[in-house]
GROMACS .gro file of C-alpha atoms in nm:
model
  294
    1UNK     CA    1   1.449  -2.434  -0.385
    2UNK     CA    2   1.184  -2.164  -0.374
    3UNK     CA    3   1.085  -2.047  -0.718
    4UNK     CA    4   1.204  -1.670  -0.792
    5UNK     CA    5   0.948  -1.500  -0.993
    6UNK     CA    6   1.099  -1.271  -1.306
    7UNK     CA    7   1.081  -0.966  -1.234
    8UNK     CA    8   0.907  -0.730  -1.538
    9UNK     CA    9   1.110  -0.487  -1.628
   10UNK     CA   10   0.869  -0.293  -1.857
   11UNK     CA   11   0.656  -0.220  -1.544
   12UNK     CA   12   0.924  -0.180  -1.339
   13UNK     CA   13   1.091   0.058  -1.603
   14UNK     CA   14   0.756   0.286  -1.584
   15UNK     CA   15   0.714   0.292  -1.208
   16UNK     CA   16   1.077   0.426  -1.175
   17UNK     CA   17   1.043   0.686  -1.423
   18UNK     CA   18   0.671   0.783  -1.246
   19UNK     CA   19   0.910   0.778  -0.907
   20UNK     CA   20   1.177   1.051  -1.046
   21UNK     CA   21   0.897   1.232  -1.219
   22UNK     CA   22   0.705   1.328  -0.890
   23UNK     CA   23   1.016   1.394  -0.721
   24UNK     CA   24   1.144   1.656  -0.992
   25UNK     CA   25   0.796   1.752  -1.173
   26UNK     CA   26   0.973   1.945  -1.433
   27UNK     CA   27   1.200   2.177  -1.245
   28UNK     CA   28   1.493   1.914  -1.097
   29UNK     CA   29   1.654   1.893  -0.772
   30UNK     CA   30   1.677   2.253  -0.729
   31UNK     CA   31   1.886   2.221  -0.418
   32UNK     CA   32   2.154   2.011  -0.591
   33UNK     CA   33   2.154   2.224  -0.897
   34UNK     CA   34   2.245   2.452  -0.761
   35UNK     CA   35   2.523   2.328  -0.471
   36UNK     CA   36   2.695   2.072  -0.663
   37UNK     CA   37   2.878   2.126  -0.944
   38UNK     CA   38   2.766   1.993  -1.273
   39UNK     CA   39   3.097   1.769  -1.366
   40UNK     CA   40   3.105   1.700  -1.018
   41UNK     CA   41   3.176   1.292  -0.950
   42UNK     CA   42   3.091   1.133  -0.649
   43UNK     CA   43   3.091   0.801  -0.531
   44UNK     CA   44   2.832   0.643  -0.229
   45UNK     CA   45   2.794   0.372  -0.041
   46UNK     CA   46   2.470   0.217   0.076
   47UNK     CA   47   2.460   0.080   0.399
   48UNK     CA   48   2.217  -0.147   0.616
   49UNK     CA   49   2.113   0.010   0.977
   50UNK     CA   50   1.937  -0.221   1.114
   51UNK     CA   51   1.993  -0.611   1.256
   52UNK     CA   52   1.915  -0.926   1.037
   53UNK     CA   53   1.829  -0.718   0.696
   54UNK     CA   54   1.776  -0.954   0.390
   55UNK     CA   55   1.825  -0.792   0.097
   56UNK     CA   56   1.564  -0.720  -0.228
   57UNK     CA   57   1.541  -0.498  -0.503
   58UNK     CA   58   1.940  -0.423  -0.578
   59UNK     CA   59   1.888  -0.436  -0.953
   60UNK     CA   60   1.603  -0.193  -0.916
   61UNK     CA   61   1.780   0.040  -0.727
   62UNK     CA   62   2.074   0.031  -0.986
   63UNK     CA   63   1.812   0.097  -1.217
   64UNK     CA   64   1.733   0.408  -1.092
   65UNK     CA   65   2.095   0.550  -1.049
   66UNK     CA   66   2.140   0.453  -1.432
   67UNK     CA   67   1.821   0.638  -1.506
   68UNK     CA   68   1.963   0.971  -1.395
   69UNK     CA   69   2.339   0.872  -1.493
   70UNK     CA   70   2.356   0.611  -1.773
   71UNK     CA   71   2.781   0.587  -1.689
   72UNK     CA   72   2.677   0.547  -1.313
   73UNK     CA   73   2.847   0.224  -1.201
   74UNK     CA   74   2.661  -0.009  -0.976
   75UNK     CA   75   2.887  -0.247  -0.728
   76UNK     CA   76   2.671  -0.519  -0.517
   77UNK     CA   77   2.811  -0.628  -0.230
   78UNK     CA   78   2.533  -0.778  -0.054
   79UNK     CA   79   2.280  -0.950  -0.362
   80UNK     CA   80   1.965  -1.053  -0.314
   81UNK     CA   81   1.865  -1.285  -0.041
   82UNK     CA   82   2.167  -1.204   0.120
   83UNK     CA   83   2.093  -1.142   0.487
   84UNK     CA   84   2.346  -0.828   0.658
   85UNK     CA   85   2.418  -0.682   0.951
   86UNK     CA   86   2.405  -0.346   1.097
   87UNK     CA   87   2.662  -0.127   0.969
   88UNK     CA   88   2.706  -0.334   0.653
   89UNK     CA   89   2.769  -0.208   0.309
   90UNK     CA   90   2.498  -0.347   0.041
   91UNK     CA   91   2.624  -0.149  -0.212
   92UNK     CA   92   2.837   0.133  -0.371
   93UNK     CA   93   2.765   0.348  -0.669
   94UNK     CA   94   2.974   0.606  -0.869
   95UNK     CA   95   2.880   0.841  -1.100
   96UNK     CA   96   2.791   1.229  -1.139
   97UNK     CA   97   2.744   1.388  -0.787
   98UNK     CA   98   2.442   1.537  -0.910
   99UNK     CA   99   2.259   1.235  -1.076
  100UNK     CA  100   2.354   1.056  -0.729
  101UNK     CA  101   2.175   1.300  -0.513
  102UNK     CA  102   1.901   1.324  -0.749
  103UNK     CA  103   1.835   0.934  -0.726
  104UNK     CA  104   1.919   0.913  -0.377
  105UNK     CA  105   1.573   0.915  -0.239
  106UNK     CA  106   1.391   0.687  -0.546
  107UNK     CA  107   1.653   0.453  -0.522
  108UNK     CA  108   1.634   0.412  -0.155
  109UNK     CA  109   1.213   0.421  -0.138
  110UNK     CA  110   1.238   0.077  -0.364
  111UNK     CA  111   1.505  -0.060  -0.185
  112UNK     CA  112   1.373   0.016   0.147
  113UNK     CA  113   1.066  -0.127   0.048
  114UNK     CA  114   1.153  -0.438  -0.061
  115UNK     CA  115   1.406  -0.551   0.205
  116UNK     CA  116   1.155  -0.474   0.403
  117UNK     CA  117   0.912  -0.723   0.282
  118UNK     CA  118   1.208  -0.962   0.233
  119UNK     CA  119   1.328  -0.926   0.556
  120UNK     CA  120   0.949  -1.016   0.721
  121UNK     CA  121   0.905  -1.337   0.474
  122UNK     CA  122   1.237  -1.443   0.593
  123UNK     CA  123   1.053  -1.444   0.996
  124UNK     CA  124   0.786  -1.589   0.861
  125UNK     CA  125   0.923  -1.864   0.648
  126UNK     CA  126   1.178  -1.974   0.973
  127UNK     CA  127   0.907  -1.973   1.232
  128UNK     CA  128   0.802  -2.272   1.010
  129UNK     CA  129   1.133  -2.449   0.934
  130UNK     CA  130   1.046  -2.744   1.141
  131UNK     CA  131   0.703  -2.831   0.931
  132UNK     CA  132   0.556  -2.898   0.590
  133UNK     CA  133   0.394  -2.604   0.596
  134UNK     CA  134   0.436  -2.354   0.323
  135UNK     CA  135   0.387  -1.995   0.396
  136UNK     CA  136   0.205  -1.776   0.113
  137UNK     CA  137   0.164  -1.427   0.025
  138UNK     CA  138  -0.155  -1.260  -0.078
  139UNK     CA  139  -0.283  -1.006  -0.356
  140UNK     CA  140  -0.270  -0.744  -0.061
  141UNK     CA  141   0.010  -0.535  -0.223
  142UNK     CA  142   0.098  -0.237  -0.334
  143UNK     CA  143  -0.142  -0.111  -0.651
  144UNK     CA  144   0.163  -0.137  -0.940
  145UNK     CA  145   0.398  -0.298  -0.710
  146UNK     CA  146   0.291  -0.659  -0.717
  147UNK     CA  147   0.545  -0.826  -0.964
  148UNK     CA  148   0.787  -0.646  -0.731
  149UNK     CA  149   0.626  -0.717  -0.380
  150UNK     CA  150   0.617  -1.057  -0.427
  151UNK     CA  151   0.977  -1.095  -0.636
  152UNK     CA  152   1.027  -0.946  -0.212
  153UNK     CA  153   0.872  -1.233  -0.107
  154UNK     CA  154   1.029  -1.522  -0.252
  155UNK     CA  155   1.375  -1.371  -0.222
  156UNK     CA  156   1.302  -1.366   0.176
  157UNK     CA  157   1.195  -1.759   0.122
  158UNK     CA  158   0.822  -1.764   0.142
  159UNK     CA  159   0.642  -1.811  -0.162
  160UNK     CA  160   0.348  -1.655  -0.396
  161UNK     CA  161   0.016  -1.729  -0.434
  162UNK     CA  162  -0.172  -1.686  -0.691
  163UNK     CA  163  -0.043  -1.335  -0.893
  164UNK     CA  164  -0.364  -1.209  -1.005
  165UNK     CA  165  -0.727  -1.264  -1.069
  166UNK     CA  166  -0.602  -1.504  -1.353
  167UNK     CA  167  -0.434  -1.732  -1.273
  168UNK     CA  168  -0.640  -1.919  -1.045
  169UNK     CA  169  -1.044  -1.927  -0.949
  170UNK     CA  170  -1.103  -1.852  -0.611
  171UNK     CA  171  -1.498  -1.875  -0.447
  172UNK     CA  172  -1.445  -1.626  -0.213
  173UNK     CA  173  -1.699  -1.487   0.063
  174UNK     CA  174  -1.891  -1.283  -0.177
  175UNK     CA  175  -1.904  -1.552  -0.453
  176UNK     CA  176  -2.065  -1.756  -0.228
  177UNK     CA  177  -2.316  -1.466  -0.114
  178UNK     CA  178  -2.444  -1.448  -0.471
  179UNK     CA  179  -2.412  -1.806  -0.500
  180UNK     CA  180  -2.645  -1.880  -0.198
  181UNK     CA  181  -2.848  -1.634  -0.331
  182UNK     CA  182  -3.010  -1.892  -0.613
  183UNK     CA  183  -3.048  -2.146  -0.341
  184UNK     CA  184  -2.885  -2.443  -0.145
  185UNK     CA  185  -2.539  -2.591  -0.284
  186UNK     CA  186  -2.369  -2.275  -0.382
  187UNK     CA  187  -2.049  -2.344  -0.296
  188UNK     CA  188  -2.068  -2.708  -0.497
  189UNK     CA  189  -2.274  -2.480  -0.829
  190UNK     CA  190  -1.988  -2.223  -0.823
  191UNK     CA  191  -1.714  -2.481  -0.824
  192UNK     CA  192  -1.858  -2.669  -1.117
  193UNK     CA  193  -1.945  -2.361  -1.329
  194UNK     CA  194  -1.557  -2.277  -1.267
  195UNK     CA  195  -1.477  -2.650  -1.406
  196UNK     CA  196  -1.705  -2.574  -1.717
  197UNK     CA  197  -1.550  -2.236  -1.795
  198UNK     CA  198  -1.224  -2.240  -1.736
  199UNK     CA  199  -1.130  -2.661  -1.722
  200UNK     CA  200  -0.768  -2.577  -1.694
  201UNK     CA  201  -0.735  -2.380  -1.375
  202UNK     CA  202  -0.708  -2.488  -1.013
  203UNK     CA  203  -1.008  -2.384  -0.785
  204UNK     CA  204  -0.961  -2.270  -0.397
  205UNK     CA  205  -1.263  -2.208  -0.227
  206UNK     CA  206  -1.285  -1.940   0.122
  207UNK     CA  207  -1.450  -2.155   0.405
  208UNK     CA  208  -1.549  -1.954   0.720
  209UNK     CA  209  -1.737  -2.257   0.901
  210UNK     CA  210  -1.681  -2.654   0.922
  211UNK     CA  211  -2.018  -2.712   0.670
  212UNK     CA  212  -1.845  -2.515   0.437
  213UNK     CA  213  -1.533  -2.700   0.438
  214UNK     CA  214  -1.755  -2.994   0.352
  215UNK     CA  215  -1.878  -2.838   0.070
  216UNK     CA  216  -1.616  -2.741  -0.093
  217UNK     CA  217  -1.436  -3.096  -0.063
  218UNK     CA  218  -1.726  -3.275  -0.159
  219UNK     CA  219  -1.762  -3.039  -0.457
  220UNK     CA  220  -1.393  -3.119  -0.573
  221UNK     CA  221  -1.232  -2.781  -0.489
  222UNK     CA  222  -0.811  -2.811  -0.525
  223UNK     CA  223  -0.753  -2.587  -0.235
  224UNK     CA  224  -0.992  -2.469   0.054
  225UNK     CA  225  -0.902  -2.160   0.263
  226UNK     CA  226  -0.979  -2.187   0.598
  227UNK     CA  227  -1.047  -1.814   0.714
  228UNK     CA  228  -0.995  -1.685   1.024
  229UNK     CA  229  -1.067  -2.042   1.240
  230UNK     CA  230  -0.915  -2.105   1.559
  231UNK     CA  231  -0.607  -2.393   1.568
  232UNK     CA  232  -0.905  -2.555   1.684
  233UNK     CA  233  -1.162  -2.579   1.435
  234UNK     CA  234  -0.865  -2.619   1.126
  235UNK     CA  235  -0.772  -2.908   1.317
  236UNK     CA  236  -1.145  -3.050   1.271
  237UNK     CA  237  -1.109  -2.888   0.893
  238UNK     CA  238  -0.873  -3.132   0.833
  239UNK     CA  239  -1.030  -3.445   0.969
  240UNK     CA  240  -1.359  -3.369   0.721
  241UNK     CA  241  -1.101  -3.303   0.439
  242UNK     CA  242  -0.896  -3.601   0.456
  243UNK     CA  243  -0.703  -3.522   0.219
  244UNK     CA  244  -0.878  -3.440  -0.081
  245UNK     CA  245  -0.822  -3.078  -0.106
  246UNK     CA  246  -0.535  -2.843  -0.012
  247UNK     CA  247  -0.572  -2.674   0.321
  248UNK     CA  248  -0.453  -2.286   0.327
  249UNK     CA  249  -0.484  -2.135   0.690
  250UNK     CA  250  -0.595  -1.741   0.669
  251UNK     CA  251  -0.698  -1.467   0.872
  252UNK     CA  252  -0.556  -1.344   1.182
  253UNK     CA  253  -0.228  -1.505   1.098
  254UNK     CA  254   0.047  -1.378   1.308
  255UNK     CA  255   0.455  -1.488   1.355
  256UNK     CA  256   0.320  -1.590   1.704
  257UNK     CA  257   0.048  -1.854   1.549
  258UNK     CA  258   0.261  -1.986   1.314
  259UNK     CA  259   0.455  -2.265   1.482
  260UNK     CA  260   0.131  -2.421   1.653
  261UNK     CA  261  -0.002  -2.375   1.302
  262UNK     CA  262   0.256  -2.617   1.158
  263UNK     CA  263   0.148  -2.945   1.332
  264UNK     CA  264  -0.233  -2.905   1.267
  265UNK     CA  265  -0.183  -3.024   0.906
  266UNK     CA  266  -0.246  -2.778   0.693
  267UNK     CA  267  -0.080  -2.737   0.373
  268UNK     CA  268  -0.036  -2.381   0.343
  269UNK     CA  269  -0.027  -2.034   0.570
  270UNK     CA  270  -0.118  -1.682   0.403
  271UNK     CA  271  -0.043  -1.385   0.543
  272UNK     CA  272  -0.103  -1.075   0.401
  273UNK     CA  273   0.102  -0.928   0.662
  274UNK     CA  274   0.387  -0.971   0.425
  275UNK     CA  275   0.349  -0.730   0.210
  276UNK     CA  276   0.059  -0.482   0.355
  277UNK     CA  277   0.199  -0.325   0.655
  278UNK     CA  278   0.559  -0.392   0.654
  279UNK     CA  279   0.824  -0.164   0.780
  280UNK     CA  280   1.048  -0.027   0.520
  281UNK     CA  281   1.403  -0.182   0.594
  282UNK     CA  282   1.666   0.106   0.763
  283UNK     CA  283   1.872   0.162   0.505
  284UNK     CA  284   2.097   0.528   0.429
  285UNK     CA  285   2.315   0.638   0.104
  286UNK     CA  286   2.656   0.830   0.230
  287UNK     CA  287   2.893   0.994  -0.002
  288UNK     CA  288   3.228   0.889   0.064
  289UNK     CA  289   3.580   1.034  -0.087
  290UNK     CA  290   3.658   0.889  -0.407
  291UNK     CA  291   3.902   0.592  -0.400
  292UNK     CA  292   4.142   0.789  -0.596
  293UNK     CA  293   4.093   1.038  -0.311
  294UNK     CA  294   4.171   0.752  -0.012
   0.00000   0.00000   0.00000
């Protein structure tokens, strides 16, 4: 089963009250101040409108509502990696008609968001069903959104790379710029500096030709990242490998690519395409009558 990162509420906790902050900069939602009554109670449902939505971020969106209205009550109807169809209800919420219309927009910004990125894993991840292949996210995310972004990520069924700059050593293009810049055998001197300083961490290295691939498997590298090659030349990648390191395919990866991707070999498929320029997910927040009213 794919592993669901935690999702850290502290940060999470801050970016929401940022959100309502720069929506209401001091003054409130003028507009429903001043329609809706203040003991006014409402309750809303929240409803998919689009085809094949998987669903992300519910707790974070009840989050919001209970920002504005701690009594607010939260009903999921669709959870998390749940995937719904057009015209399905995700979730309802009741609570103070004002706090409601107040969160309305915050609530459905996150949401949106993250279905969104759930929804596109979710392609991704099937157009490799039928192979070993793992598909992997990047660290091209949103700046404060990345615990979030990639909580997305695994809840559509692809999984997470490395989360930060910590948590794994990776040579990339401009390490092995400077590196060359002392000499020959950069990418085999960066590797074992890595080893020295940090012994305990794995070590991917960014390969953009076949020599390079060498390298890095000669040098003892975990992982090598084959960027931007054709099916082509990762198919030669992983005939000099032979299986010493991990092979990640990156660059230029599309949904198209992916299945001829799968029976080169290669371990792993990033794509940052999962969480930089995804479509939010279609999804709207109607007041209904109250089910005392129905």
């Amino acid at each position: 089963m794919n592993h669901i990162p935690e999702i850290d509420w502290t940060r999470v906790d801050a970016l929401i009250e940022l959100a309502i902050n720069e929506d209401l900069d001091g003054a409130g939602d003028v507009t429903t101040l001043a329609v809706v009554p203040a003991d006014k109670r409402a309750r809303a449902v929240l409803r998919c409108k689009q085809q094949d939505m998987v669903v992300a971020g519910q707790e974070v969106a009840e989050r919001v509502f209970a920002r504005l209205d701690p009594l607010a009550t939260y009903q999921v109807l669709k959870p998390d990696g749940c995937c719904c169809a057009k015209g399905e209800i995700i979730a309802e919420v009741t609570g103070s008609a004002q706090s409601l219309l107040t969160a309305e927009r915050t609530a459905l910004n996150f949401l949106q968001r993250l279905c969104g990125i759930a929804t596109v894993s979710a392609r991704y991840a099937a157009a490799l069903k039928d192979s070993a292949t793992v598909v992997l996210d990047t660290r091209k995310t949103t700046p404060g959104f990345r615990n979030l972004e990639k909580y997305a990520v695994a809840v559509g069924g692809a999984t997470n790379h490395r989360i930060g700059l910590f948590d794994r050593a990776m040579i990339k293009d401009n390490h092995r710029e400077l590196a060359a810049m002392e000499g020959p055998g950069g990418i085999a001197r960066s590797v074992a500096r890595v080893r020295h300083a940090y012994p305990d961490l794995e070590i991917e290295v960014e390969a953009d030709r076949l020599e390079e691939v060498r390298e890095a498997a000669d040098a003892g590298a975990d992982y090598i990242l084959l960027d931007n090659m054709t099916d082509e030349m990762m198919a030669e990648a992983v005939k000099i490998n032979a299986g010493r390191a991990r092979l990640e395919a990156s660059g230029g990866i599309t949904l198209e690519r992916l299945p001829a991707i799968g029976k080169i070999g290669v371990d792993f498929v990033s794509a940052g395409a999962l969480t930089h320029s995804v479509k939010a997910a279609d999804i709207s927040m109607d007041i209904v009558p109250m089910e005392t009213e129905e």
